[in-house]
Rosetta silent file (secondary structure, phi, psi, omega in degrees, C-alpha in Angstrom):
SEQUENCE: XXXXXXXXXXXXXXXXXXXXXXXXXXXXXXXXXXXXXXXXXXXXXXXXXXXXXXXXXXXXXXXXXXXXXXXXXXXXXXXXXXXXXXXXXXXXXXXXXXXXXXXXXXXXXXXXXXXXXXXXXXXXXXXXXXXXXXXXXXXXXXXXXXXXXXXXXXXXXXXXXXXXXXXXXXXXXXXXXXXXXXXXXXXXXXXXXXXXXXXXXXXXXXXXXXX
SCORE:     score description
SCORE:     0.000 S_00000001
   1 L     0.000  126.452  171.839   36.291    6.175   41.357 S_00000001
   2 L   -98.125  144.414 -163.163   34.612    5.061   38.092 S_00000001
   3 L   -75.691  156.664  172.115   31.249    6.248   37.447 S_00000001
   4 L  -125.367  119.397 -162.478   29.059    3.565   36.384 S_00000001
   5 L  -106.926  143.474 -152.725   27.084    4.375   33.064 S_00000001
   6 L  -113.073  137.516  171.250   23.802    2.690   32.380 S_00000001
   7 L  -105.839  162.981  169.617   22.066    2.944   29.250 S_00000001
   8 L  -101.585  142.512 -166.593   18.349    3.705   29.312 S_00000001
   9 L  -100.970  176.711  172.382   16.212    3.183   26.467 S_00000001
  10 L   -84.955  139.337 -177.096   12.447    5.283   26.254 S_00000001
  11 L   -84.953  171.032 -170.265    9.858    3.727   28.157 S_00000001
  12 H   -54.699  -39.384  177.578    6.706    2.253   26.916 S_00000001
  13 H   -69.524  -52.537 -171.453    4.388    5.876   27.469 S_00000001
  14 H   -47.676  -46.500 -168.700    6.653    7.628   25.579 S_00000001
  15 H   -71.426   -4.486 -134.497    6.913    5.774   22.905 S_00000001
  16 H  -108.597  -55.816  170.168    3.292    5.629   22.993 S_00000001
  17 H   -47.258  -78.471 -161.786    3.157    9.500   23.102 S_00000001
  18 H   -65.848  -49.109  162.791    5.080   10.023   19.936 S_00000001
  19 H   -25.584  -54.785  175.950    3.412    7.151   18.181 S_00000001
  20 H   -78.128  -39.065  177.725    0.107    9.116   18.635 S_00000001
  21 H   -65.907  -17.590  171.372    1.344   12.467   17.980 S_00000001
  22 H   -97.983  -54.776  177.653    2.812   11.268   14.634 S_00000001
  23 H   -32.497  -51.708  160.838   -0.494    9.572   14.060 S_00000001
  24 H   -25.864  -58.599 -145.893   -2.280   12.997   14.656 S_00000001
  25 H   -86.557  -51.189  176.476    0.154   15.078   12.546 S_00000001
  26 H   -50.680  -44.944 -168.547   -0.272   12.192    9.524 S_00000001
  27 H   -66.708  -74.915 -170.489   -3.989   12.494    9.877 S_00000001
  28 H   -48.628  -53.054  161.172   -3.902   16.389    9.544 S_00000001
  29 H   -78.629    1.872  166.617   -1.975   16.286    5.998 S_00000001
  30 H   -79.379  -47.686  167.544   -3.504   13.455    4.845 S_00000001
  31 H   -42.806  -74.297 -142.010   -7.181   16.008    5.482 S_00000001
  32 H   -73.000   -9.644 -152.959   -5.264   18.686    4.172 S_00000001
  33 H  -114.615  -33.067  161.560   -3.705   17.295    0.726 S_00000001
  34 H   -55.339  -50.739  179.735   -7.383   15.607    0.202 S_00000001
  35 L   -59.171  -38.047  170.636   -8.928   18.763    0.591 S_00000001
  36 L   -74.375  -25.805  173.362   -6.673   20.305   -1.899 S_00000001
  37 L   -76.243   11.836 -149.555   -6.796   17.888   -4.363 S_00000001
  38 L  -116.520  155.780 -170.483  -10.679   18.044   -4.475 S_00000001
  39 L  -113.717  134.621 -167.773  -12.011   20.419   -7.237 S_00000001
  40 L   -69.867  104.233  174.598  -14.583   23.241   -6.149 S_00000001
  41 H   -59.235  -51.911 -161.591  -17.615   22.194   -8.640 S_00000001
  42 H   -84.535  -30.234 -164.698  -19.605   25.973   -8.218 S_00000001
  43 H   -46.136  -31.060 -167.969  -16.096   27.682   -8.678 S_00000001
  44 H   -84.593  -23.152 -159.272  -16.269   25.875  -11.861 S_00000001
  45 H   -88.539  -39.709  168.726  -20.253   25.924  -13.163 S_00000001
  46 H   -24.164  -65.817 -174.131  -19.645   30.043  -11.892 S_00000001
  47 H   -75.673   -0.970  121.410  -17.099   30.485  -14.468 S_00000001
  48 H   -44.723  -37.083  161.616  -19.346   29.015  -17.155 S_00000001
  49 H   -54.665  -56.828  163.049  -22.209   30.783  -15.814 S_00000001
  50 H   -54.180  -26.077  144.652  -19.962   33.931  -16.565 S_00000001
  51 H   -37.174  -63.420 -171.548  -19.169   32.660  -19.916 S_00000001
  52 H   -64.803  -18.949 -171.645  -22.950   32.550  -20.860 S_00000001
  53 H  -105.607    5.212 -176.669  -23.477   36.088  -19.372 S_00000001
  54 H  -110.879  -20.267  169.442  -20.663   37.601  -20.731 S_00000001
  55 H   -56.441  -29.139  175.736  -21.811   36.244  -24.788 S_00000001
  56 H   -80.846  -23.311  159.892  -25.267   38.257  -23.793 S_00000001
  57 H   -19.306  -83.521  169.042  -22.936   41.117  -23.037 S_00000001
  58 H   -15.659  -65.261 -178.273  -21.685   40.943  -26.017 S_00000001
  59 H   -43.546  -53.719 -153.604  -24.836   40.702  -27.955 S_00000001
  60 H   -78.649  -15.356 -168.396  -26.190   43.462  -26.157 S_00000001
  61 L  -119.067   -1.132  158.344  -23.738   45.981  -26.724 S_00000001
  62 L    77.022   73.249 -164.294  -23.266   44.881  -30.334 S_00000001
  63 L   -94.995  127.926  170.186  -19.648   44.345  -29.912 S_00000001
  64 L   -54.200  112.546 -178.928  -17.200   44.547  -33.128 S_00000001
  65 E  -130.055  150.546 -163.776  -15.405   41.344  -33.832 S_00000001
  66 L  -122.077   97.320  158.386  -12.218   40.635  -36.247 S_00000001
  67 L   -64.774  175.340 -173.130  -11.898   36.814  -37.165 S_00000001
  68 L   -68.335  -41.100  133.272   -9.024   35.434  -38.338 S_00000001
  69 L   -36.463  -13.300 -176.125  -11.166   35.873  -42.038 S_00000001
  70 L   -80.647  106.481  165.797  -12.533   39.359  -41.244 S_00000001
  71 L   -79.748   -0.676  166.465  -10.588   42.359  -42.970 S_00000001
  72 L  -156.003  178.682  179.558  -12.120   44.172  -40.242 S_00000001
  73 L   -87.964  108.139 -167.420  -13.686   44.279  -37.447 S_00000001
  74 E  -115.628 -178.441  176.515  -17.319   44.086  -37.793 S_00000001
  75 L   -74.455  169.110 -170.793  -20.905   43.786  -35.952 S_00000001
  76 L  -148.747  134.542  152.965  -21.762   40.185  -35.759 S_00000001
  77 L   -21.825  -38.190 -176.965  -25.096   38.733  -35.769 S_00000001
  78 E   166.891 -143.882  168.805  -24.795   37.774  -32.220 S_00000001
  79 E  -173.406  138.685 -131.718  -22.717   35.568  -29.947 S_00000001
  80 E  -128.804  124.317  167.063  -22.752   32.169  -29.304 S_00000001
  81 E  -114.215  164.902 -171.093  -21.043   29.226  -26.622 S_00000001
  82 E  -157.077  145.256 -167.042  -20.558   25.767  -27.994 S_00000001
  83 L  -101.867  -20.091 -105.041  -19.332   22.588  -26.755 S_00000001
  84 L  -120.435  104.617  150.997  -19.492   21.037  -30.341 S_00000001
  85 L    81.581   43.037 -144.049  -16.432   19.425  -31.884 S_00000001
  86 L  -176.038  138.564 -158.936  -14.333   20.539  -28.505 S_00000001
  87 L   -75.615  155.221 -170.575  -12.305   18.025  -26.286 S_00000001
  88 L   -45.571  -57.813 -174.141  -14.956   16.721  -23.586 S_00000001
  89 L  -101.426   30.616 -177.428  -14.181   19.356  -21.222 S_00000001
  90 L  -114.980  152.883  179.834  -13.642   22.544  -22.855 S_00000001
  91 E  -144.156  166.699  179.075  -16.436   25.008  -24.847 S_00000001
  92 E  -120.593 -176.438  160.038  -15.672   27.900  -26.817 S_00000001
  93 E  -129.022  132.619 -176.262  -17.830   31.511  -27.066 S_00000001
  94 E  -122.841  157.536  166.462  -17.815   32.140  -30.575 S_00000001
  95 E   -77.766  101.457  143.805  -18.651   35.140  -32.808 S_00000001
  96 L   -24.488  176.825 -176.079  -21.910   35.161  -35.051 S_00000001
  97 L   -77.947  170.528  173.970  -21.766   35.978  -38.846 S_00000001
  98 L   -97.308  152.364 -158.297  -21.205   40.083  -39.249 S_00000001
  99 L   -86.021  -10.290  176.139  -24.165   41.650  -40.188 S_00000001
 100 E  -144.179  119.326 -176.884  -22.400   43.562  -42.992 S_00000001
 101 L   -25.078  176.536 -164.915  -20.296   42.382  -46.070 S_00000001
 102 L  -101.448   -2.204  153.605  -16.895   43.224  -46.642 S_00000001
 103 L   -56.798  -24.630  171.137  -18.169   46.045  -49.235 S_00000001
 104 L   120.419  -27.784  168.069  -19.972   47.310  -46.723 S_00000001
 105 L   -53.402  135.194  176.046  -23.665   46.631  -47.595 S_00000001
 106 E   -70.793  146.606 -166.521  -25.979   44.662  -44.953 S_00000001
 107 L  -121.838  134.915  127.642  -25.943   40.682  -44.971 S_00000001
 108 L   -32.528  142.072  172.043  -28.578   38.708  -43.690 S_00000001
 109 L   -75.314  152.298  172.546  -27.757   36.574  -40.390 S_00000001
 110 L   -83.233  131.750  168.011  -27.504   32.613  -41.550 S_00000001
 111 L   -36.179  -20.329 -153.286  -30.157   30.316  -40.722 S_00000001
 112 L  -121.569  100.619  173.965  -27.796   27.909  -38.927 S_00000001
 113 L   -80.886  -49.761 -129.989  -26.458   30.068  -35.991 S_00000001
 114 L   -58.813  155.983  174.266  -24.644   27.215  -34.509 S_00000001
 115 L   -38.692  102.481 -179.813  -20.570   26.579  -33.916 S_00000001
 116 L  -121.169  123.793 -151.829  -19.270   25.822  -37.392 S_00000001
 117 L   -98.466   -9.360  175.038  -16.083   24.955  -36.916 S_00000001
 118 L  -129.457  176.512 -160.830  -14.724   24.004  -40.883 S_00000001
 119 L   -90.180  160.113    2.767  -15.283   25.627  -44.061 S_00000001
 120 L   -71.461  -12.205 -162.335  -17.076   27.215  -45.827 S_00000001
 121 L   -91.158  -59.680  176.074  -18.496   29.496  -42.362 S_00000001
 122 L    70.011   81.175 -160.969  -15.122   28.642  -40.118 S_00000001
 123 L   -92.987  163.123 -160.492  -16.991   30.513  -37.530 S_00000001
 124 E  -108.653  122.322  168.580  -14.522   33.219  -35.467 S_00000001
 125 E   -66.692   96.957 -177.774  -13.680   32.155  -31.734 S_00000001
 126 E   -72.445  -52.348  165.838  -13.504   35.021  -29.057 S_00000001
 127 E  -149.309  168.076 -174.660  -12.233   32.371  -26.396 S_00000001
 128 E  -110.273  133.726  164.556  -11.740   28.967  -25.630 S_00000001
 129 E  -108.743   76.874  164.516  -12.382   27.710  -22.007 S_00000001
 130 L   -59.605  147.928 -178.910  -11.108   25.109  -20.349 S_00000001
 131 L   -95.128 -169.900  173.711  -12.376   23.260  -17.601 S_00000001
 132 L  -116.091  136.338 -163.860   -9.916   21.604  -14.927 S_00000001
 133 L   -38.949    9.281 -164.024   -8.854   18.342  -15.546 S_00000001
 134 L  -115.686  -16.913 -163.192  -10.398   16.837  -12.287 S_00000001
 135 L  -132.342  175.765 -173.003  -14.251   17.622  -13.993 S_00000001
 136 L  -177.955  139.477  174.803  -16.040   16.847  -17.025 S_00000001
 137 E   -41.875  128.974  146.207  -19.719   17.198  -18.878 S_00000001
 138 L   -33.604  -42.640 -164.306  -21.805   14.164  -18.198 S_00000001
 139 L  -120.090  177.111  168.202  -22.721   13.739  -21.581 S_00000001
 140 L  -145.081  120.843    7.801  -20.725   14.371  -24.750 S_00000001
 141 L   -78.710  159.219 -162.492  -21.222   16.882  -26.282 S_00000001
 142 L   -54.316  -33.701 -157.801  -21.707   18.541  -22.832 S_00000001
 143 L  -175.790  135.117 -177.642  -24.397   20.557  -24.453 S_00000001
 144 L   -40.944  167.882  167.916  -26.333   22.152  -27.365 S_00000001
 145 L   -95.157  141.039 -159.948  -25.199   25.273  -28.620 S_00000001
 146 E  -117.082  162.622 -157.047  -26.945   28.605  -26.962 S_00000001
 147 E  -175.296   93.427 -150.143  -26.923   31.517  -29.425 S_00000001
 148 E   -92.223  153.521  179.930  -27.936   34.865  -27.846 S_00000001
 149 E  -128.165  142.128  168.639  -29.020   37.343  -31.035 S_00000001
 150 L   -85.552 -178.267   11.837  -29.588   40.921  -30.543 S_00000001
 151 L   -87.238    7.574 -166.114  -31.377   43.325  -29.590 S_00000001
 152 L  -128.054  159.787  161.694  -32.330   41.319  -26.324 S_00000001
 153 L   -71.308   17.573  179.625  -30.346   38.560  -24.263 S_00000001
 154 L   -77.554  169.268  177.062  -32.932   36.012  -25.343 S_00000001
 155 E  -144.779 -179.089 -160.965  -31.170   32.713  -27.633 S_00000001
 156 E  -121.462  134.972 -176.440  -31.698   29.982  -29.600 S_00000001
 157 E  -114.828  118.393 -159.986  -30.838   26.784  -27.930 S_00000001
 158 L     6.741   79.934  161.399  -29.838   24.574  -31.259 S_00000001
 159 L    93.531  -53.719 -156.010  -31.431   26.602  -33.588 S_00000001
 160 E   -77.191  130.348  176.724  -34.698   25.685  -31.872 S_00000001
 161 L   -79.388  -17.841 -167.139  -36.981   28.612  -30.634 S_00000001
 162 L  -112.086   41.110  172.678  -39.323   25.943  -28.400 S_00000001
 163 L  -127.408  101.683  165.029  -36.418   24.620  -26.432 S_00000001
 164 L   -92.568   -5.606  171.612  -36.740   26.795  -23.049 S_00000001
 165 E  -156.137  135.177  169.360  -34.400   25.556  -21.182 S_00000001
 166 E  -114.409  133.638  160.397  -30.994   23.098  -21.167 S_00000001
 167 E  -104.876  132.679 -164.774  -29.226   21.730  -18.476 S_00000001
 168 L  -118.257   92.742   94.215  -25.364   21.319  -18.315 S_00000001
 169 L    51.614   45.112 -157.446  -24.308   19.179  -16.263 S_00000001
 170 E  -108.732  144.628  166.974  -20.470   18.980  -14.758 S_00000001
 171 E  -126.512  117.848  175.971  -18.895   16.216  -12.882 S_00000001
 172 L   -31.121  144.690  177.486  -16.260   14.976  -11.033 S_00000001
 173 L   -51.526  120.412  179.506  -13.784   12.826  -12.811 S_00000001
 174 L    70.293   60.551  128.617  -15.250    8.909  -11.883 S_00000001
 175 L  -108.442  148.837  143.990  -18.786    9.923  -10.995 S_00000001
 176 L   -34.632  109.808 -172.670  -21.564    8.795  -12.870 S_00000001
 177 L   -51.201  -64.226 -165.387  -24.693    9.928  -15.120 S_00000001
 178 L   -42.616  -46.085 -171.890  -26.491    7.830  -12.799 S_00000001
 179 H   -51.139  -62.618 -157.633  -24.720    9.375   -9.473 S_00000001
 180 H   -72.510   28.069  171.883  -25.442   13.095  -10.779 S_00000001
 181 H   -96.208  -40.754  167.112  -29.321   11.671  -11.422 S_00000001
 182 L   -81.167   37.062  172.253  -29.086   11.333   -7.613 S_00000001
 183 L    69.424   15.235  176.175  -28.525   14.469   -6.437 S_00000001
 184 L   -60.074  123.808 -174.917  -24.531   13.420   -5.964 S_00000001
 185 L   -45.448  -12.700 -168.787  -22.393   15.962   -4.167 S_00000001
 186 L   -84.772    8.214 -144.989  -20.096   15.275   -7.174 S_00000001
 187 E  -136.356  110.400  146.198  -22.502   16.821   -9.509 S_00000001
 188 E  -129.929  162.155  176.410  -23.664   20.395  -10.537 S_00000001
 189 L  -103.669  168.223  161.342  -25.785   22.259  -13.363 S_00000001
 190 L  -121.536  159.120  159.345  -25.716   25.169  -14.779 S_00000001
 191 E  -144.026  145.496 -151.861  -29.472   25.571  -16.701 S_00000001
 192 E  -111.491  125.994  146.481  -29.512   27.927  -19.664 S_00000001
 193 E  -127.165  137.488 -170.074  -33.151   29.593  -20.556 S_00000001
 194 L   -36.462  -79.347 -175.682  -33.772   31.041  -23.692 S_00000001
 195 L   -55.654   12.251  169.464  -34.389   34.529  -22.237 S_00000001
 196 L   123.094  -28.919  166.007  -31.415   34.870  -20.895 S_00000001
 197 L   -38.798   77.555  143.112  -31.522   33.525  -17.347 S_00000001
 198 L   -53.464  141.411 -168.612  -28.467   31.564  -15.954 S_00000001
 199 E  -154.880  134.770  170.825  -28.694   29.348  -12.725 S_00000001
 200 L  -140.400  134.330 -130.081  -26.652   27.144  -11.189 S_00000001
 201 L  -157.782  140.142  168.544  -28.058   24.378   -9.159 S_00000001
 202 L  -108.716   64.414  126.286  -27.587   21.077   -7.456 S_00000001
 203 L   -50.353 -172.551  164.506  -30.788   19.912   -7.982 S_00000001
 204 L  -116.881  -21.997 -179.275  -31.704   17.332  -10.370 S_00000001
 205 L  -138.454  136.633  162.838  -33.860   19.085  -12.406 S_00000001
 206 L   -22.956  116.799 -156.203  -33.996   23.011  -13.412 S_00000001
 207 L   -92.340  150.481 -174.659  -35.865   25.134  -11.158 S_00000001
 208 L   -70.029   85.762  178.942  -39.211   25.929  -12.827 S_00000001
 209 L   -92.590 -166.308  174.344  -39.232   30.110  -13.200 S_00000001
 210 L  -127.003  174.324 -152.760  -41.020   32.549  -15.208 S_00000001
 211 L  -114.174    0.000    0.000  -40.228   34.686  -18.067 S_00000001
């Protein structure tokens, strides 16, 4: 007897079924590949925050630095970060002048603490910091140069002793100055105060503290 074979195709719920269940499962990596691609903003103003506290470190413990000009490793006036003549999203922490010639005899510190990045000072770099390519300063340059001098963690915010505070500013790539004026999730600060404080804040403005 021959059998007689029929074929059947998938019925309308099924296909209906799978249709959603691939919808579903697209939906879940499309969340998940967004989420990864998104850049943490305090992971980043953290590690800058840790930048600024590790230059008063420095300062404070008078730490011995060898520039690429140095025939040794000497005490340095202080230690400094700077955004200044650096591609928009990178800063360096730099080395003050050394407080003592290469004869050995005490130097005066230079009026001009700031990053000088060509000759005649050539100032000596401890590290360079990038940021990740997804974020950027608001402004350019991101930010004055802070300059902590010992014996205390207070600094000089470019040069100037009656500048108490700066705010720096990082942003997602294609946000706005205007956006981060408005409190934009895309937006954080770090704010710098002359004695030594670091904070990092989504405000819009600095929070007002005391010395």
């Amino acid at each position: 007897m021959n059998k007689k074979v029929t074929d059947r195709g998938f019925s309308l719920f099924e296909i209906l079924v799978v249709s959603s269940i691939t919808i579903l499962i697209s939906l879940a990596l499309i969340r998940s590949l967004s989420s990864l691609s998104r850049v943490d903003l305090n992971r980043v103003a953290d590690v800058m925050a840790s930048d600024f506290r590790l230059a008063q470190q420095l300062t404070l413990s008078s730490h011995q630095f060898k520039g690429s000009s140095d025939p040794v490793a000497r005490i340095r006036c202080g230690y400094g970060i700077s955004q200044n003549a650096q591609p928009v999203s990178s800063y360096v922490l730099y080395a003050g002048a050394p407080t003592i010639d290469p004869s050995g005899l005490p130097q005066p510190c230079p009026a001009d603490r700031n990053f000088q990045p060509i000759s005649p000072q050539n100032t000596p770099i401890y590290k360079i910091t990038n940021l990740d390519k997804r974020v950027n300063f608001v402004s350019t340059p991101g930010f004055n140069d802070m300059f902590y001098e010992p014996p205390g963690p207070r600094g000089l915010i470019n040069n100037d002793v009656s500048i108490l505070v700066q705010k720096i500013t990082i942003k997602r790539v294609g946000t706005t100055p205007t956006e981060c004026d408005s409190s934009s999730p895309n937006c954080i600060s770090v704010c710098v105060y002359f004695w030594g404080r670091v904070e990092v804040t989504k405000d819009t403005t600095c929070p007002a503290v005391s010395i």
